[in-house]
Coordinates of C-alpha atoms (C1' of nucleotides) in Angstrom, one line a residue:
Chain A
M1 CA -10.8 23.0 -11.3
S2 CA -8.5 21.3 -8.9
K3 CA -7.4 17.8 -9.5
I4 CA -9.0 15.2 -7.3
S5 CA -6.6 12.9 -5.6
A6 CA -6.9 10.0 -3.3
P7 CA -7.5 11.1 0.2
K8 CA -4.4 11.5 2.4
G9 CA -3.3 8.2 3.8
T10 CA -5.2 6.1 1.2
R11 CA -3.7 4.5 -1.9
D12 CA -4.6 2.6 -5.0
I13 CA -3.6 -1.0 -5.2
L14 CA -2.9 -1.3 -8.9
P15 CA -3.0 -4.4 -11.1
S16 CA 0.7 -4.8 -10.8
E17 CA 0.3 -5.4 -7.1
T18 CA -3.0 -7.2 -6.8
A19 CA -1.5 -10.6 -7.7
A20 CA 0.6 -10.4 -4.6
W21 CA -2.4 -9.4 -2.5
Q22 CA -4.5 -12.2 -3.9
Y23 CA -1.7 -14.6 -3.2
A24 CA -1.3 -13.5 0.4
E25 CA -5.1 -13.6 0.9
R26 CA -5.4 -17.1 -0.5
V27 CA -2.5 -18.5 1.6
F28 CA -3.9 -16.9 4.7
A29 CA -7.4 -18.2 4.2
D30 CA -6.0 -21.6 3.4
V31 CA -3.8 -21.8 6.5
C32 CA -6.6 -20.5 8.7
G33 CA -8.9 -23.2 7.2
R34 CA -6.4 -25.9 8.2
F35 CA -6.5 -24.7 11.8
G36 CA -10.3 -24.7 11.9
Y37 CA -10.8 -21.0 11.5
Q38 CA -13.8 -19.9 9.5
E39 CA -14.1 -16.5 7.8
I40 CA -16.3 -13.8 9.2
R41 CA -17.2 -10.5 7.5
I42 CA -18.2 -7.7 9.6
P43 CA -19.4 -4.1 8.9
T44 CA -17.0 -1.4 8.0
F45 CA -18.5 1.0 10.5
E46 CA -20.1 0.4 13.9
Q47 CA -21.7 2.4 16.6
T48 CA -18.9 4.6 18.1
E49 CA -19.6 3.2 21.6
L50 CA -18.5 -0.2 20.5
F51 CA -14.9 1.0 20.1
Q52 CA -15.0 3.2 23.1
R53 CA -16.0 0.3 25.3
G54 CA -14.1 -2.4 23.4
V55 CA -10.8 -0.8 22.5
G56 CA -10.7 1.4 25.5
D57 CA -11.3 5.1 26.2
T58 CA -7.8 5.8 27.3
T59 CA -6.1 4.5 24.2
D60 CA -4.7 6.8 21.5
V61 CA -6.7 4.9 18.9
V62 CA -10.0 5.9 20.5
Q63 CA -8.9 9.3 21.8
K64 CA -7.5 10.8 18.7
E65 CA -7.4 8.4 15.7
M66 CA -11.0 7.4 15.0
Y67 CA -13.0 8.4 11.9
T68 CA -16.2 9.3 13.7
F69 CA -19.2 10.8 12.1
E70 CA -22.9 11.4 12.7
D71 CA -25.3 9.6 10.3
K72 CA -28.5 11.1 9.1
G73 CA -30.4 9.7 12.0
G74 CA -28.1 11.5 14.5
R75 CA -26.3 8.4 15.6
S76 CA -22.6 8.5 16.2
M77 CA -20.8 6.0 13.9
T78 CA -17.1 5.2 13.5
L79 CA -15.2 3.5 10.8
R80 CA -13.6 0.5 12.4
P81 CA -10.1 1.2 13.7
E82 CA -9.5 -2.6 14.2
G83 CA -11.4 -5.8 13.9
T84 CA -11.6 -7.4 17.3
A85 CA -14.4 -5.2 18.8
G86 CA -16.7 -5.9 15.8
V87 CA -16.1 -9.6 15.9
V88 CA -16.9 -9.7 19.6
R89 CA -20.0 -7.7 19.0
S90 CA -21.0 -10.2 16.3
Y91 CA -20.1 -13.1 18.6
L92 CA -22.6 -11.8 21.2
E93 CA -25.3 -10.7 18.7
N94 CA -25.3 -14.0 16.9
G95 CA -25.2 -16.2 20.1
M96 CA -22.0 -17.8 19.1
A97 CA -21.6 -18.8 22.7
S98 CA -23.9 -21.7 21.8
W99 CA -21.7 -22.8 18.9
P100 CA -19.3 -25.7 19.5
S101 CA -16.5 -24.3 21.5
P102 CA -13.9 -23.0 20.7
V103 CA -15.3 -20.6 18.2
R104 CA -12.5 -19.8 15.8
L105 CA -12.9 -16.9 13.3
F106 CA -10.6 -15.2 10.8
Y107 CA -11.1 -12.0 8.8
N108 CA -9.6 -9.9 6.1
I109 CA -10.6 -6.3 6.6
T110 CA -9.8 -2.7 5.9
A111 CA -9.4 -0.5 9.0
F112 CA -9.2 3.2 9.5
R113 CA -7.1 5.4 11.8
Y114 CA -6.6 9.1 11.5
E115 CA -2.8 9.2 11.9
K116 CA 0.1 11.0 10.4
M117 CA 1.4 9.0 7.5
Q118 CA 4.6 7.2 7.4
K119 CA 6.2 4.2 5.8
G120 CA 4.0 1.2 6.5
R121 CA 1.4 3.3 8.1
Y122 CA -1.8 4.4 6.3
R123 CA -5.1 5.9 7.3
E124 CA -6.9 3.1 5.4
F125 CA -5.0 -0.1 5.8
H126 CA -5.7 -3.8 5.7
Q127 CA -5.6 -6.4 8.4
F128 CA -5.8 -10.1 8.5
G129 CA -6.9 -11.4 11.8
C130 CA -8.0 -14.3 13.9
E131 CA -10.0 -14.6 17.0
A132 CA -10.6 -17.7 19.2
F133 CA -13.3 -17.7 21.9
G134 CA -13.9 -20.1 24.7
S135 CA -10.5 -21.5 25.5
A136 CA -8.7 -20.2 28.6
G137 CA -5.6 -22.4 28.6
P138 CA -2.3 -21.5 27.1
V139 CA -2.6 -24.2 24.4
V140 CA -4.7 -22.1 22.1
D141 CA -2.2 -19.2 22.6
A142 CA 0.6 -21.3 21.3
E143 CA -1.6 -22.8 18.5
M144 CA -2.3 -19.3 17.3
V145 CA 1.3 -18.5 17.2
S146 CA 2.0 -21.7 15.3
L147 CA -0.7 -20.6 12.7
L148 CA 1.1 -17.4 12.1
D149 CA 4.5 -19.2 11.9
L150 CA 3.1 -21.5 9.3
F151 CA 1.5 -18.7 7.4
F152 CA 4.8 -16.8 7.3
R153 CA 6.7 -19.9 6.3
E154 CA 4.3 -20.7 3.4
L155 CA 4.8 -17.2 2.1
G156 CA 8.5 -17.5 2.4
L157 CA 8.8 -14.8 5.0
K158 CA 12.0 -15.0 7.1
E159 CA 13.8 -12.9 9.6
T160 CA 10.8 -12.0 11.7
S161 CA 11.2 -12.5 15.3
L162 CA 8.4 -13.4 17.8
R163 CA 8.4 -11.5 21.0
I164 CA 6.1 -12.4 23.9
N165 CA 5.1 -11.1 27.2
S166 CA 2.4 -11.3 29.8
I167 CA 0.5 -8.3 31.1
G168 CA -1.4 -10.2 33.7
C169 CA -5.0 -10.1 34.7
P170 CA -7.0 -7.3 36.5
T171 CA -5.9 -8.8 39.9
C172 CA -2.2 -8.8 39.4
R173 CA -2.3 -5.6 37.3
A174 CA -4.0 -3.7 40.1
E175 CA -1.3 -4.8 42.5
Y176 CA 1.4 -4.0 40.0
N177 CA 0.0 -0.6 39.2
Q178 CA 0.3 0.3 42.9
K179 CA 3.9 -0.9 42.9
L180 CA 4.6 1.0 39.7
K181 CA 3.1 4.2 41.0
E182 CA 5.0 4.0 44.2
Y183 CA 8.2 3.6 42.2
L184 CA 7.4 6.4 39.8
K185 CA 6.1 8.8 42.4
P186 CA 9.4 10.5 43.3
H187 CA 10.1 11.1 39.5
L188 CA 6.5 12.0 38.5
D189 CA 7.4 15.7 37.8
K190 CA 10.1 14.6 35.4
L191 CA 7.9 12.4 33.2
C192 CA 6.4 13.7 30.0
D193 CA 2.9 15.2 29.9
T194 CA 1.2 12.2 28.5
C195 CA 2.8 10.0 31.2
Q196 CA 1.5 12.4 33.8
T197 CA -2.0 11.6 32.8
R198 CA -1.2 8.0 32.3
Y199 CA 0.0 7.9 35.9
D200 CA -3.6 8.2 37.1
K201 CA -5.6 6.6 34.3
N202 CA -3.4 3.7 33.0
P203 CA 0.1 3.6 34.6
L204 CA 1.0 0.4 32.7
R205 CA 1.2 2.4 29.5
I206 CA 4.1 4.5 30.9
I207 CA 6.3 1.4 30.4
D208 CA 5.7 1.8 26.7
C209 CA 6.8 5.4 26.6
K210 CA 9.7 6.2 24.3
E211 CA 10.2 9.8 25.4
P212 CA 13.9 10.2 26.1
G213 CA 13.0 12.0 29.4
C214 CA 11.0 9.0 30.6
R215 CA 13.3 6.3 29.4
P216 CA 15.7 6.0 32.3
Y217 CA 12.8 5.7 34.8
V218 CA 11.0 3.2 32.6
Q219 CA 14.0 1.0 32.3
E220 CA 14.5 0.8 36.0
A221 CA 10.8 0.3 36.7
P222 CA 9.6 -3.1 38.0
A223 CA 8.3 -5.3 35.2
L224 CA 4.8 -6.6 35.2
L225 CA 6.1 -10.0 34.1
D226 CA 8.0 -10.2 37.4
N227 CA 4.9 -9.4 39.4
L228 CA 2.3 -11.8 38.0
C229 CA -0.2 -13.5 40.3
P230 CA 0.2 -17.3 40.6
D231 CA -2.5 -18.1 38.0
C232 CA -1.1 -15.7 35.4
Q233 CA 2.4 -16.9 36.0
A234 CA 1.3 -20.5 35.5
H235 CA -0.5 -19.4 32.3
F236 CA 2.6 -17.7 31.0
N237 CA 4.8 -20.7 31.9
G238 CA 2.4 -22.9 30.1
F239 CA 2.5 -20.7 27.0
C240 CA 6.3 -20.9 26.9
N241 CA 6.2 -24.6 27.4
N242 CA 3.7 -25.1 24.6
L243 CA 5.8 -22.9 22.2
D244 CA 8.8 -25.0 23.1
E245 CA 6.9 -28.2 22.4
L246 CA 5.9 -27.0 19.0
G247 CA 9.5 -25.9 18.3
L248 CA 8.6 -22.2 18.0
K249 CA 11.4 -19.7 18.8
Y250 CA 10.6 -16.6 20.8
T251 CA 12.2 -14.0 22.9
I252 CA 10.6 -12.6 26.1
D253 CA 10.2 -8.9 25.9
K254 CA 9.1 -7.4 29.2
G255 CA 8.5 -4.1 27.4
I256 CA 5.6 -5.2 25.2
V257 CA 2.5 -3.5 26.3
R258 CA -0.1 -3.5 23.7
G259 CA -1.9 -0.3 22.9
L260 CA -5.4 -1.6 23.2
D261 CA -6.9 -1.8 26.6
Y262 CA -8.6 -5.2 26.2
Y263 CA -5.5 -7.3 26.4
T264 CA -4.8 -9.6 29.3
R265 CA -2.1 -12.1 30.1
T266 CA -0.5 -13.3 26.8
V267 CA 0.7 -10.6 24.4
F268 CA 2.9 -11.1 21.4
E269 CA 4.3 -9.4 18.3
F270 CA 6.0 -10.4 15.1
V271 CA 8.6 -7.8 14.3
S272 CA 10.7 -7.1 11.3
E273 CA 13.7 -4.9 10.8
H274 CA 12.9 -3.8 7.3
V275 CA 9.7 -1.9 7.5
G276 CA 11.1 1.4 8.8
T277 CA 10.2 2.0 12.4
Q278 CA 6.8 0.4 11.7
G279 CA 8.3 -3.0 12.2
T280 CA 5.4 -4.6 13.9
I281 CA 3.9 -6.8 11.2
C282 CA 1.6 -8.6 13.6
G283 CA 0.4 -8.0 17.1
G284 CA -2.0 -9.9 19.3
G285 CA -2.9 -11.3 22.6
R286 CA -5.4 -12.6 25.0
Y287 CA -8.5 -10.6 26.0
D288 CA -10.2 -12.7 28.7
G289 CA -12.3 -9.7 30.0
L290 CA -13.6 -8.3 26.7
V291 CA -16.6 -10.4 26.1
A292 CA -17.9 -9.8 29.6
E293 CA -17.1 -6.1 29.2
M294 CA -19.3 -6.0 26.1
G295 CA -22.2 -7.5 28.0
G296 CA -21.8 -11.2 27.5
Q297 CA -21.0 -14.1 29.8
P298 CA -17.4 -14.1 30.9
T299 CA -15.6 -15.8 28.0
P300 CA -11.9 -16.1 27.4
G301 CA -10.6 -15.0 24.0
I302 CA -7.4 -14.5 22.1
G303 CA -6.6 -12.9 18.7
F304 CA -4.2 -11.1 16.5
A305 CA -4.1 -8.6 13.7
L306 CA -1.6 -8.6 10.9
G307 CA -0.8 -5.5 8.8
V308 CA -1.1 -6.6 5.2
E309 CA 0.7 -3.6 3.8
R310 CA 3.6 -4.2 6.1
L311 CA 3.6 -7.9 5.4
L312 CA 3.8 -7.3 1.6
M313 CA 6.5 -4.7 2.1
E314 CA 8.5 -7.1 4.1
L315 CA 8.1 -9.9 1.5
Q316 CA 9.2 -7.5 -1.2
Q317 CA 12.2 -6.5 0.9
Q318 CA 13.2 -10.1 1.3
Q319 CA 12.6 -10.7 -2.3
A320 CA 10.3 -13.6 -1.6
T321 CA 9.0 -15.3 -4.7
M322 CA 5.5 -14.3 -5.6
P323 CA 3.4 -15.9 -8.3
D324 CA 3.4 -14.0 -11.6
P325 CA 0.1 -12.4 -12.4
A326 CA -1.9 -14.6 -14.7
G327 CA -1.5 -13.1 -18.2
I328 CA -3.2 -13.8 -21.5
T329 CA -2.4 -17.1 -23.1
V330 CA -3.3 -16.4 -26.8
Y331 CA -3.9 -13.3 -28.9
I332 CA -6.1 -13.7 -31.9
A333 CA -5.1 -11.1 -34.5
A334 CA -7.6 -10.2 -37.3
L335 CA -6.8 -9.3 -40.8
G336 CA -9.6 -7.4 -42.5
S337 CA -13.1 -6.5 -41.2
G338 CA -14.7 -9.8 -42.2
A339 CA -12.1 -11.8 -40.4
A340 CA -12.4 -9.5 -37.3
A341 CA -15.9 -10.8 -36.7
E342 CA -14.7 -14.4 -37.0
A343 CA -11.8 -13.6 -34.7
R344 CA -14.1 -12.2 -32.1
R345 CA -16.4 -15.3 -32.3
W346 CA -13.5 -17.7 -32.0
T347 CA -12.0 -15.6 -29.1
L348 CA -15.3 -16.0 -27.2
R349 CA -15.4 -19.7 -28.0
L350 CA -11.9 -20.1 -26.5
R351 CA -12.9 -18.1 -23.4
T352 CA -15.9 -20.3 -23.0
L353 CA -13.5 -23.2 -23.0
G354 CA -11.6 -21.6 -20.2
V355 CA -8.7 -20.1 -22.2
R356 CA -7.4 -16.7 -21.5
A357 CA -7.7 -15.0 -24.9
E358 CA -7.7 -11.5 -26.4
T359 CA -8.5 -10.0 -29.7
D360 CA -8.4 -6.6 -31.3
L361 CA -10.8 -3.9 -30.0
L362 CA -9.3 -0.9 -31.7
Q363 CA -9.3 -1.9 -35.3
R364 CA -5.6 -1.7 -35.4
S365 CA -3.3 -2.8 -38.2
L366 CA -2.0 -6.4 -38.0
K367 CA 1.4 -5.1 -37.1
A368 CA 0.0 -3.0 -34.2
Q369 CA -2.0 -6.0 -33.0
L370 CA 1.0 -8.2 -32.9
K371 CA 3.0 -5.5 -31.2
Y372 CA 0.3 -5.3 -28.6
A373 CA 0.3 -9.1 -28.2
G374 CA 4.1 -9.0 -27.7
K375 CA 3.6 -6.4 -24.9
L376 CA 1.0 -8.6 -23.2
G377 CA 3.6 -11.3 -23.1
V378 CA 1.2 -13.9 -24.6
R379 CA 2.4 -17.4 -25.2
Y380 CA 0.6 -17.8 -28.6
T381 CA -0.7 -15.7 -31.4
V382 CA -3.0 -16.6 -34.2
V383 CA -3.7 -14.5 -37.3
I384 CA -7.2 -15.0 -38.8
G385 CA -7.7 -13.7 -42.3
E386 CA -9.7 -14.7 -45.4
D387 CA -7.4 -17.7 -46.1
E388 CA -7.9 -19.2 -42.6
I389 CA -11.6 -18.8 -42.8
K390 CA -11.7 -20.4 -46.2
T391 CA -9.4 -23.4 -45.5
G392 CA -10.3 -23.9 -41.8
K393 CA -6.5 -24.1 -41.1
I394 CA -4.7 -21.7 -38.8
K395 CA -1.1 -21.2 -37.9
L396 CA -0.6 -21.2 -34.1
K397 CA 2.6 -19.3 -33.4
D398 CA 4.5 -20.0 -30.3
M399 CA 6.1 -16.6 -29.3
R400 CA 8.6 -18.2 -27.0
Q401 CA 9.8 -20.9 -29.3
H402 CA 9.6 -18.6 -32.4
C403 CA 8.0 -21.3 -34.4
E404 CA 4.5 -21.9 -35.8
Q405 CA 2.5 -24.9 -36.6
E406 CA -0.5 -25.3 -39.0
M407 CA -3.6 -27.0 -37.6
S408 CA -7.3 -26.9 -37.5
F409 CA -9.3 -24.6 -35.2
E410 CA -10.3 -27.7 -33.1
Q411 CA -6.7 -28.8 -32.7
A412 CA -5.7 -25.3 -31.6
E413 CA -8.5 -25.3 -29.1
Q414 CA -7.3 -28.6 -27.6
L415 CA -3.8 -27.4 -27.4
L416 CA -4.7 -24.1 -25.8
I417 CA -6.9 -25.6 -23.2
E418 CA -4.0 -27.8 -22.1
G419 CA -1.5 -24.9 -22.4
D420 CA -3.6 -22.6 -20.2
E421 CA -3.5 -24.7 -17.1
Chain B
rG1 C1' 0.4 16.9 17.6
rU2 C1' 6.3 18.1 16.7
rG3 C1' 10.6 18.2 13.3
rG4 C1' 13.4 17.4 8.4
rG5 C1' 13.2 16.7 2.8
rA6 C1' 10.5 16.8 -1.7
rU7 C1' 6.6 18.3 -5.6
rU8 C1' 8.6 20.0 -13.5
rA9 C1' 5.1 15.0 -19.3
rG10 C1' 1.4 8.7 -17.7
rC11 C1' 6.4 7.1 -15.1
rU12 C1' 11.8 8.3 -13.6
rC13 C1' 14.2 12.8 -13.6
rA14 C1' 17.3 17.2 -15.9
rG15 C1' 17.0 22.5 -16.2
rU16 C1' 16.2 27.8 -15.8
rU17 C1' 22.4 32.6 -11.4
rG18 C1' 14.5 35.9 -12.7
rG19 C1' 13.8 36.9 -19.5
rU20 C1' 10.5 34.9 -26.0
rU21 C1' 7.9 28.7 -28.3
rA22 C1' 10.4 24.2 -20.8
rG23 C1' 14.0 19.3 -22.0
rA24 C1' 15.8 14.0 -21.8
rG25 C1' 14.9 8.9 -21.0
rU26 C1' 10.9 5.6 -20.8
rG27 C1' 5.9 4.7 -21.9
rC28 C1' 1.7 5.7 -25.3
rC29 C1' -0.1 6.4 -30.8
rA30 C1' 1.3 6.2 -35.9
rG31 C1' 4.6 5.3 -40.2
rA32 C1' 9.1 2.7 -42.6
rU33 C1' 6.0 -3.2 -48.8
rU34 C1' -2.5 -3.1 -46.7
rG35 C1' 0.0 -11.1 -44.1
rU36 C1' 3.3 -11.4 -38.8
rG37 C1' 5.6 -8.9 -32.3
rG38 C1' 10.5 -8.1 -29.6
rC39 C1' 15.8 -4.7 -32.6
rU40 C1' 16.4 -0.2 -35.4
rC41 C1' 14.9 4.5 -37.7
rU42 C1' 11.2 8.6 -38.4
rG43 C1' 7.1 11.4 -36.9
rG44 C1' 3.0 12.6 -33.3
rA45 C1' 0.2 13.4 -28.9
rG46 C1' 1.1 14.7 -23.9
rG47 C1' 3.1 20.0 -18.9
rU48 C1' -1.2 27.1 -16.9
rC49 C1' 6.8 23.5 -13.7
rG50 C1' 1.4 21.0 -6.9
rU51 C1' -2.2 25.2 -5.5
rG52 C1' -3.1 30.3 -3.8
rG53 C1' -1.0 34.9 -2.7
rG54 C1' 3.4 38.5 -2.6
rU55 C1' 7.9 41.0 -4.7
rU56 C1' 9.1 42.4 -10.0
rC57 C1' 8.6 45.5 -16.3
rG58 C1' 8.6 40.1 -16.2
rA59 C1' 8.2 34.3 -11.6
rU60 C1' 8.5 27.5 -13.2
rU61 C1' 13.0 30.1 -10.7
rC62 C1' 12.9 34.6 -5.1
rC63 C1' 9.4 35.2 -0.5
rC64 C1' 5.0 33.7 2.3
rA65 C1' 1.0 30.4 3.0
rU66 C1' -1.4 25.9 1.8
rA67 C1' -2.0 20.8 -0.1
rU68 C1' 0.1 16.2 -1.0
rC69 C1' 4.1 12.7 -0.8
rC70 C1' 8.6 10.7 1.7
rC71 C1' 11.3 10.3 6.5
rA72 C1' 11.9 10.7 11.9
rC73 C1' 9.3 11.5 16.9
rC74 C1' 4.7 9.5 18.7
rC75 C1' 1.3 5.6 18.1
rC76 C1' 0.0 1.0 16.1
rA77 C1' -0.9 -3.4 12.1

RNA sequence: GUGGGAUUAGCUCAGUUGGUUAGAGUGCCAGAUUGUGGCUCUGGAGGUCGUGGGUUCGAUUCCCAUAUCCCACCCCA
């Protein structure tokens, strides 16, 4: 019998970590709420075609990283490799175009990509994300960045840098692709295999190639940012101005080309130096063509996705202060079997009153019970025995102050309710 | 998909130049006055040495394969 282990690329998030997760989730939902974003929950799997059309057939994600399977009805399904495509599908399916514009949504999802494991890269991973539909101007681009900036600040995350770029619209990109192909043509035979195919299908992606052989040509290549059409140039300038107005620092990185096909114009990344080479904590951008591509009316949109594992790794690296996991406030030790029933009754009463309380479940000796209470790190202990039941008086022991105080059950309840807040 | 390192107790790791019952620390359980935790002492449970083959009288150790983890390339969050 072989041991069953968690599938490759997945991991358990144990109680020692979940406090940090809950904290990050809470802060994210809270900050999103302040910006007018409402939570959406979408299916874990979708029809495969959604991602092929939405994310793009030429992307690595779709070509080789999707968890695709056939369901019992013979339909091709895929575990979502990201969130945007599903949100756009939901936007159309639920007629959100008729909602007050802009429609602003946030999500907290797991996503799945069949990739080789590495630090900060899992096959099942978690993303926070936001999508805003219906606003074409650069103001919403900058607002979204300011949301992320505030979120990071509230978590105490420092030392992440914002990098921005524009990858234009279909018009300027078509022109640029011509220019790029002309430039690359003489060197085509020296480029790597993947770039050879990119040359025909999606030349822009060659810019993103890190193959040593391609590097020199890539660095000399004309940048898309320098070849924007007037509209895209104006949008990018407006984005920069809005960031400046909000006091947000950024660096322009002409090399940012997002790996998902739907992006247009604004693209941005928040990068950290600490999470190995998987330094991109958050990536996002504008996708003005996606809604139409999916069969809706042309609708501008912008969004980002944030890798929660990477975020938490970074917070740990920076030793950001996280809230302690909420422990048990009081342990009720029982002495003797008659008292044990009374201890259990009173424990339930305390819990009903909102106090975090525990009592013995293993019929252990008094000493063992208190040892256990010590390991739990409880603030108070109470021993209930025949005497206490008879007199109605208990000694509430403060484990930190090393002192105890005699009082009635009611007085103890009052004190514990206050102490548990 | 390519390359490097690792895998021995729940956890962190020793160790065996191939040889009887494989070790430590920590954690877990119990005991040291059947009414009081943290310190100390004592005892106990817990490992087919990742899995499958091969070489050998004998493999946890050597060889091969495979799985998983870590790291880099690549890609992305």
